[in-house]
Amino acid sequence: MASTNFLFPEGNSINRPPIFNGEGYHYWKTRMQIFIEEIDLNIWEAIEIGPYVPTIVNGSTTSGSTTIEKPRDKWSEEDRKVQYNLKAKNIITSALGIDEYFRVSNCTIAKEMWDTLQLTHEGTTDFKRSRITTLTHEYELFRMKTYKICRKDSHIQLIILHH
């Protein structure tokens, strides 16, 4: 039986990420976070704070030591956490429609993909603060109009009185 939910026609499968085609971002974002956290909290961490990058300290010099990325052949089991970013990228891209996919297709890490979608569909913090201020101001300026209801010949007439 086909779903009647046009924003997310794929249904609510626990095996597939919710699809995002540009509408209902806040709904999708919440569902996506739950979907990813259920798979592995480390994947969600790669989205929230960025990928794990295995590093090593390269020599000690008089001016200090430098940290460089560890070669793959020297990775320990702990260093394999780098895979969480790759899994996150796969889940995110699998959940996007074609237009949203092209919006993030040049991103190299999952956090960058997530942040790009968030910025596109929620705006910056300054934009959100400005929008809240504008809406609050409009609300404060809003004046309830006085209505007077008269009965005449079993019909109700609505007369709007302006001040």
CSV table of N, CA, C and O in Angstrom, one decimal, residues 46 51-54 69 72 75 77-87:
chain,number,residue,atom,x,y,z
A,46,ALA,N,30.9,11.9,14.0
A,46,ALA,CA,31.6,12.3,12.8
A,46,ALA,C,30.9,13.5,12.1
A,46,ALA,O,31.6,14.3,11.5
A,51,PRO,N,35.5,14.5,11.2
A,51,PRO,CA,36.1,13.2,11.1
A,51,PRO,C,37.2,13.0,12.1
A,51,PRO,O,37.9,14.0,12.5
A,52,TYR,N,37.5,11.8,12.4
A,52,TYR,CA,38.7,11.4,13.2
A,52,TYR,C,39.8,11.4,12.2
A,52,TYR,O,39.7,10.7,11.1
A,53,VAL,N,40.9,12.0,12.5
A,53,VAL,CA,42.1,12.0,11.6
A,53,VAL,C,43.3,11.4,12.4
A,53,VAL,O,43.7,12.0,13.4
A,54,PRO,N,43.7,10.2,12.1
A,54,PRO,CA,44.9,9.6,12.8
A,54,PRO,C,46.1,10.4,12.6
A,54,PRO,O,46.4,10.8,11.4
A,69,GLU,N,49.6,13.7,9.6
A,69,GLU,CA,48.6,12.6,9.4
A,69,GLU,C,49.4,11.3,9.3
A,69,GLU,O,50.4,11.1,8.6
A,72,ARG,N,48.4,5.3,6.3
A,72,ARG,CA,47.3,4.2,6.4
A,72,ARG,C,47.9,2.9,6.9
A,72,ARG,O,47.3,2.2,7.7
A,75,TRP,N,48.1,2.5,10.7
A,75,TRP,CA,46.9,2.7,11.5
A,75,TRP,C,46.8,1.5,12.5
A,75,TRP,O,46.9,0.4,12.1
A,77,GLU,N,44.0,-0.3,15.3
A,77,GLU,CA,42.5,-0.6,15.3
A,77,GLU,C,41.7,0.7,15.7
A,77,GLU,O,40.7,1.0,15.2
A,78,GLU,N,42.3,1.4,16.7
A,78,GLU,CA,41.7,2.7,17.1
A,78,GLU,C,41.6,3.7,16.0
A,78,GLU,O,40.6,4.5,15.8
A,79,ASP,N,42.6,3.7,15.1
A,79,ASP,CA,42.7,4.7,14.0
A,79,ASP,C,41.6,4.4,12.9
A,79,ASP,O,41.3,5.2,12.1
A,80,ARG,N,41.1,3.2,12.9
A,80,ARG,CA,40.1,2.9,12.0
A,80,ARG,C,38.7,3.6,12.2
A,80,ARG,O,37.8,3.5,11.4
A,81,LYS,N,38.7,4.5,13.2
A,81,LYS,CA,37.5,5.3,13.4
A,81,LYS,C,37.3,6.3,12.3
A,81,LYS,O,36.3,6.9,12.1
A,82,VAL,N,38.3,6.4,11.4
A,82,VAL,CA,38.2,7.3,10.2
A,82,VAL,C,37.0,6.8,9.4
A,82,VAL,O,36.4,7.6,8.6
A,83,GLN,N,36.7,5.5,9.5
A,83,GLN,CA,35.6,5.0,8.6
A,83,GLN,C,34.2,5.6,9.0
A,83,GLN,O,33.4,5.6,8.1
A,84,TYR,N,34.1,6.1,10.2
A,84,TYR,CA,32.8,6.7,10.6
A,84,TYR,C,32.4,7.9,9.7
A,84,TYR,O,31.2,8.1,9.3
A,85,ASN,N,33.4,8.7,9.3
A,85,ASN,CA,33.1,9.8,8.3
A,85,ASN,C,32.6,9.3,7.0
A,85,ASN,O,31.7,9.8,6.4
A,86,LEU,N,33.2,8.2,6.5
A,86,LEU,CA,32.9,7.6,5.2
A,86,LEU,C,31.4,7.0,5.3
A,86,LEU,O,30.7,7.2,4.4
A,87,LYS,N,31.1,6.4,6.4
A,87,LYS,CA,29.8,5.8,6.6
A,87,LYS,C,28.8,7.0,6.6
A,87,LYS,O,27.7,6.9,6.1
